């Protein structure tokens, strides 16, 4: 899936090389990307970031089996300057005192240290495959406390509100807010649709699409008398005007927002006003998939899918190119759908395992419900474009 690891260190002497090493199948040491930690560097480095650390012995068979996977994690995370997680390793045959301090009694032992701590850690106890390890990382990151801020976080048009930012943000203008709980199944099903809804309206200044987690910000949800999840409220200038009660499809939600913010009323004098009962939904360039809609989307035609994790550095770099590819093919006559699956979402974890995703990003072609190819080339827009066109043409030739 991934290209061979490139050597990232020029000969800078023995001490420099020791910071990037890995075990090969024979147990000898070669260059790698997992950061080596020692008794002298551990206390200084670990508090600087979230650290996922493998404590191992070079002679350990299970450690040797894990090393290639550990290096894939390091390749995805350690190259990115803004990565929230650093992948590290400690050789317990060398750093005996450090491993004793960490109460290491078996190999390999995997521990996740949250930023700011070198003593308290969560021990990984699952199977040592890439999807399980990445899910564990995502769970640890999501639990990392965030510093309170009165400025909301905006992701592709979707505004994430908190107790600190809510009141000020909704005090002016029109806001369609989703009150939810992460454990709620209906909320999880709505999540990709809500994100698409936000993307649809992200360039419009007279409305915002927002969400607030009621398990984290209870006081806000209590003030709006939220008793079930998800609850979708239309809020204007800080006051609740309406509660959405319709079906939670993208088309229905788009029409509801368009009606509530009033564009149809502005066109009342238009000759076509009587026929303007609905606002057409603009297709999104990249379709968000989960286990709930995956089979329906891939069952006919050609679908080019990116399986990714939000924290993955390679995935972040590919994201704008993938959107460009979707835009380029949006109005094409080839019938090609560009899609994506977030493998960290609860609704997608089993799907990613089922599809054999063992690294991020993984890019597959599906034809009439069957996976026909995997993309392993450079992540350049033109190469991706030519690749999927070629596979579309080949699919027709095979018929």
XYZ file of C-alpha atoms in Angstrom:
399
model
C 0.000 0.000 0.000
C 2.622 2.496 0.984
C 5.769 3.129 -1.017
C 9.002 1.835 0.461
C 10.329 3.921 3.324
C 12.805 6.526 2.091
C 16.015 7.084 4.010
C 15.492 10.297 5.900
C 18.857 10.736 7.554
C 22.178 11.506 5.938
C 25.314 10.171 7.653
C 25.500 12.468 10.648
C 27.344 10.161 12.979
C 26.317 7.308 15.240
C 24.455 9.455 17.776
C 22.196 11.024 15.138
C 21.345 7.676 13.606
C 20.295 6.204 16.924
C 17.254 8.488 16.986
C 15.647 6.737 14.001
C 16.058 2.966 14.082
C 13.955 -0.135 13.633
C 14.410 -3.885 13.732
C 14.442 -5.824 10.492
C 13.288 -9.429 10.278
C 16.659 -10.664 11.460
C 16.613 -8.504 14.575
C 19.435 -6.185 13.413
C 18.957 -2.421 13.457
C 18.206 -0.334 10.343
C 16.995 3.223 9.786
C 13.349 3.979 10.548
C 10.909 6.711 11.547
C 9.792 5.639 15.030
C 11.466 7.962 17.532
C 13.874 6.214 19.883
C 13.594 7.298 23.516
C 16.207 6.805 26.221
C 16.518 7.390 29.933
C 18.028 10.801 29.144
C 15.403 11.928 26.591
C 12.195 10.338 27.892
C 11.333 12.908 30.577
C 12.090 15.804 28.265
C 10.394 14.601 25.075
C 7.249 12.734 26.160
C 5.434 15.678 27.831
C 5.772 17.731 24.615
C 3.104 15.787 22.693
C 0.799 12.776 22.863
C 3.165 9.788 22.651
C 2.351 6.192 21.685
C 5.372 4.147 22.758
C 6.412 0.546 22.172
C 8.598 -0.953 24.906
C 10.373 -3.940 23.344
C 13.332 -6.309 23.229
C 15.124 -6.911 19.889
C 15.104 -10.706 20.396
C 11.305 -10.793 20.963
C 9.433 -12.485 18.081
C 6.189 -10.573 18.675
C 8.197 -7.329 18.667
C 9.756 -8.204 15.314
C 6.299 -8.936 13.877
C 4.964 -5.613 15.148
C 7.852 -3.451 13.912
C 6.654 -3.030 10.272
C 3.217 -1.908 11.501
C 4.807 0.381 14.081
C 6.908 1.965 11.318
C 3.772 2.523 9.196
C 2.238 4.432 12.110
C 5.437 6.452 12.458
C 5.498 7.142 8.718
C 1.956 8.503 8.895
C 2.387 10.561 12.058
C 5.990 11.510 12.721
C 6.552 13.329 9.419
C 3.849 15.925 10.056
C 4.855 18.992 12.078
C 1.286 19.516 13.305
C 0.717 15.861 14.232
C -1.020 15.428 17.566
C 0.696 12.070 18.186
C 4.330 10.957 18.069
C 5.196 7.275 17.643
C 8.128 6.208 19.818
C 9.991 3.153 21.018
C 12.197 2.077 23.935
C 14.659 -0.828 23.768
C 14.343 -2.405 27.199
C 17.563 -4.411 26.794
C 19.387 -1.071 26.721
C 17.124 1.171 28.843
C 16.636 -1.265 31.721
C 16.008 1.355 34.414
C 13.495 3.288 32.276
C 11.538 0.101 31.567
C 11.637 -0.807 35.256
C 10.282 2.648 36.120
C 7.463 2.064 33.617
C 6.739 -1.386 35.152
C 7.328 -3.215 31.873
C 6.974 -6.965 32.496
C 6.421 -8.304 28.967
C 7.253 -7.495 25.359
C 6.011 -5.670 23.464
C 4.165 -3.337 25.832
C 2.396 -0.405 24.184
C 1.570 2.698 26.213
C -0.132 5.967 25.271
C 1.080 9.048 27.173
C -1.052 12.150 26.911
C 0.585 15.497 26.341
C 1.992 16.945 29.533
C 2.463 13.619 31.321
C 5.379 11.196 31.497
C 4.076 9.057 34.337
C 0.383 8.343 33.683
C -0.351 6.252 30.607
C -3.046 4.076 29.027
C -1.893 0.572 28.151
C -2.983 -0.857 24.787
C -4.534 -4.321 25.185
C -6.044 -5.068 21.762
C -4.863 -6.990 18.708
C -1.761 -5.461 17.159
C -3.087 -4.675 13.681
C -3.114 -1.242 12.094
C -6.900 -0.562 12.195
C -7.109 -1.497 15.897
C -4.048 0.556 16.772
C -5.348 3.610 14.892
C -8.757 3.314 16.537
C -7.018 3.237 19.923
C -5.054 6.378 19.021
C -8.236 8.144 17.965
C -9.973 7.210 21.217
C -7.058 8.558 23.230
C -6.925 11.810 21.279
C -10.660 12.393 21.582
C -10.341 12.178 25.354
C -7.569 14.799 25.456
C -8.956 17.840 27.336
C -9.307 20.998 25.253
C -8.568 24.426 26.596
C -11.785 26.465 26.915
C -12.243 29.000 24.125
C -15.005 31.432 23.222
C -14.148 30.981 19.545
C -15.966 28.093 17.843
C -14.097 25.541 15.728
C -15.161 25.498 12.062
C -14.553 22.446 9.858
C -15.698 22.646 6.211
C -18.526 24.976 7.206
C -19.631 22.983 10.272
C -19.391 25.051 13.464
C -18.539 23.141 16.657
C -19.885 25.019 19.676
C -19.053 24.756 23.385
C -20.386 26.218 26.637
C -17.859 29.029 26.227
C -18.685 29.898 22.606
C -22.393 29.075 22.258
C -24.167 32.132 23.681
C -22.023 34.722 21.940
C -22.050 32.889 18.611
C -25.831 32.367 18.298
C -26.730 35.813 19.646
C -26.869 37.233 16.117
C -28.147 35.715 12.874
C -29.683 32.387 11.845
C -28.316 29.103 13.160
C -29.387 25.495 12.595
C -27.959 23.586 15.565
C -27.654 19.851 16.162
C -27.719 18.882 19.849
C -26.238 15.386 20.100
C -24.451 12.704 22.122
C -21.511 10.758 20.618
C -22.902 7.402 21.790
C -26.279 7.966 20.106
C -26.801 5.711 17.064
C -29.121 8.161 15.292
C -26.554 10.921 15.870
C -23.826 8.795 14.313
C -26.037 8.120 11.288
C -26.769 11.816 10.898
C -23.131 12.934 11.259
C -22.004 12.626 7.590
C -25.265 14.178 6.349
C -24.889 17.078 8.779
C -21.339 17.653 7.544
C -22.571 17.697 3.922
C -25.326 20.128 4.914
C -22.715 22.452 6.436
C -20.560 22.205 3.311
C -23.584 23.054 1.180
C -24.181 26.349 3.029
C -20.599 27.229 4.019
C -20.342 30.134 1.538
C -23.628 31.724 2.640
C -23.349 34.441 5.274
C -26.984 34.495 6.399
C -27.001 31.067 8.060
C -24.663 28.726 9.930
C -24.864 24.966 10.495
C -23.615 24.028 13.957
C -23.441 21.228 16.511
C -22.904 20.901 20.256
C -22.039 17.771 22.267
C -24.503 17.535 25.147
C -22.323 15.068 27.049
C -19.626 17.737 27.297
C -21.681 20.929 27.473
C -24.706 19.996 29.568
C -25.670 23.483 30.740
C -26.393 24.686 27.198
C -28.472 21.632 26.381
C -30.408 21.964 29.640
C -31.175 25.618 28.898
C -32.791 24.540 25.612
C -34.637 21.671 27.334
C -32.977 18.978 25.219
C -34.458 15.595 26.192
C -33.536 13.370 23.228
C -30.796 13.044 20.625
C -30.338 14.316 18.062
C -32.454 17.451 18.518
C -32.276 19.953 15.652
C -33.231 23.537 16.521
C -33.508 26.667 14.401
C -32.122 29.529 16.493
C -32.395 33.185 15.487
C -30.621 35.916 17.464
C -30.212 33.589 20.454
C -33.851 32.439 20.570
C -35.315 29.100 19.547
C -37.798 29.612 16.696
C -38.448 26.080 15.520
C -37.667 22.397 16.066
C -37.012 20.331 12.943
C -39.283 17.276 12.792
C -38.797 15.951 9.252
C -36.742 13.126 7.769
C -33.006 13.596 8.117
C -32.043 13.359 4.454
C -29.745 15.927 2.887
C -32.411 17.139 0.463
C -35.031 17.603 3.197
C -32.576 19.430 5.454
C -31.376 21.727 2.645
C -34.954 22.644 1.756
C -35.752 23.296 5.420
C -32.771 25.642 5.859
C -33.560 27.460 2.622
C -37.154 27.937 3.737
C -36.266 29.127 7.252
C -33.663 31.658 6.182
C -36.120 33.105 3.674
C -34.658 33.042 0.127
C -37.997 31.968 -1.332
C -39.764 34.931 0.257
C -37.267 37.285 -1.362
C -38.301 35.900 -4.728
C -42.013 36.366 -4.115
C -42.343 38.948 -6.902
C -40.616 36.710 -9.426
C -42.761 35.167 -12.223
C -41.357 31.781 -11.258
C -42.137 32.155 -7.561
C -45.099 29.788 -7.657
C -42.920 27.023 -9.065
C -40.070 27.601 -6.633
C -41.376 25.236 -3.983
C -38.053 23.484 -3.484
C -34.397 24.382 -3.738
C -32.341 21.853 -5.730
C -29.556 20.175 -3.807
C -26.110 20.874 -5.208
C -24.208 17.577 -5.355
C -21.119 17.385 -3.183
C -17.848 16.700 -5.033
C -16.881 14.005 -2.506
C -19.532 11.702 -1.020
C -19.112 10.738 2.655
C -19.708 7.032 3.233
C -20.334 4.916 6.333
C -21.413 1.311 6.822
C -25.021 2.491 6.451
C -24.789 3.849 2.895
C -21.636 2.135 1.571
C -23.299 -0.794 -0.230
C -26.004 1.406 -1.752
C -23.438 3.773 -3.256
C -21.035 1.154 -4.655
C -23.655 -1.267 -6.003
C -23.747 0.349 -9.457
C -21.290 2.345 -11.541
C -17.694 3.227 -10.733
C -16.776 4.566 -7.278
C -13.288 5.784 -6.303
C -12.995 5.692 -2.496
C -10.420 7.098 -0.075
C -10.297 5.362 3.323
C -8.640 7.734 5.796
C -8.081 8.871 9.382
C -8.319 12.600 10.236
C -5.066 12.547 12.240
C -3.036 10.941 9.425
C -0.500 13.368 7.923
C -0.615 11.803 4.449
C -4.422 11.971 4.543
C -4.359 15.673 5.444
C -2.072 16.411 2.507
C -4.284 14.415 0.131
C -7.577 16.012 1.290
C -7.550 19.155 -0.942
C -6.449 17.112 -3.972
C -9.256 14.619 -3.358
C -11.771 17.485 -3.246
C -10.346 18.851 -6.507
C -10.696 15.409 -8.097
C -14.324 15.246 -6.971
C -15.006 18.718 -8.374
C -13.338 17.824 -11.662
C -15.562 14.763 -12.063
C -18.734 16.294 -10.599
C -20.354 17.093 -13.928
C -18.559 14.483 -15.997
C -20.296 12.020 -18.317
C -18.354 9.040 -17.040
C -20.647 8.313 -14.098
C -17.722 8.189 -11.657
C -18.371 8.889 -7.970
C -15.558 10.192 -5.752
C -16.078 9.184 -2.108
C -14.378 8.952 1.276
C -14.681 6.878 4.459
C -13.465 8.122 7.850
C -12.212 4.921 9.485
C -12.191 6.502 12.954
C -15.986 6.932 13.036
C -17.934 4.301 14.974
C -20.142 3.657 11.945
C -17.095 2.974 9.761
C -14.695 0.942 11.900
C -16.179 -2.452 11.015
C -16.490 -1.387 7.377
C -12.784 -0.510 7.172
C -11.834 -3.835 8.739
C -14.177 -5.627 6.345
C -12.573 -3.903 3.346
C -9.086 -4.869 4.512
C -7.876 -1.344 5.189
C -4.460 -1.717 6.831
C -3.000 1.767 6.344
C -4.026 5.338 5.616
C -4.903 6.560 3.150
C -6.089 3.456 1.251
C -7.592 4.193 -2.162
C -9.778 1.612 -3.917
C -11.847 1.402 -7.111
C -15.245 -0.310 -6.977
C -17.200 -1.355 -10.061
C -20.822 -2.476 -9.683
C -20.305 -3.435 -6.039
C -16.973 -5.237 -6.475
C -13.537 -3.880 -5.626
C -11.485 -4.045 -8.824
C -8.299 -2.087 -8.134
C -6.131 -0.338 -5.555
C -4.331 2.926 -6.282
C -0.658 2.969 -5.286
C 0.665 5.828 -7.419
C 1.629 9.381 -6.546
C -1.117 11.509 -5.028
C -1.056 14.031 -7.857
C -4.392 15.308 -9.200
C -3.699 14.507 -12.840
C -2.397 11.009 -12.092
C -5.430 10.223 -9.930
C -7.706 11.583 -12.663
C -6.076 9.554 -15.443
C -6.054 6.440 -13.264
C -9.778 6.453 -12.578
C -10.608 7.332 -16.209
C -8.421 4.438 -17.356
C -10.199 2.032 -15.030
C -13.570 3.321 -16.166
C -12.628 2.748 -19.808
C -11.206 -0.680 -19.020
C -14.451 -1.572 -17.261
C -16.395 -0.770 -20.435
C -13.942 -2.743 -22.561
C -14.424 -5.787 -20.379
C -18.157 -5.660 -21.023
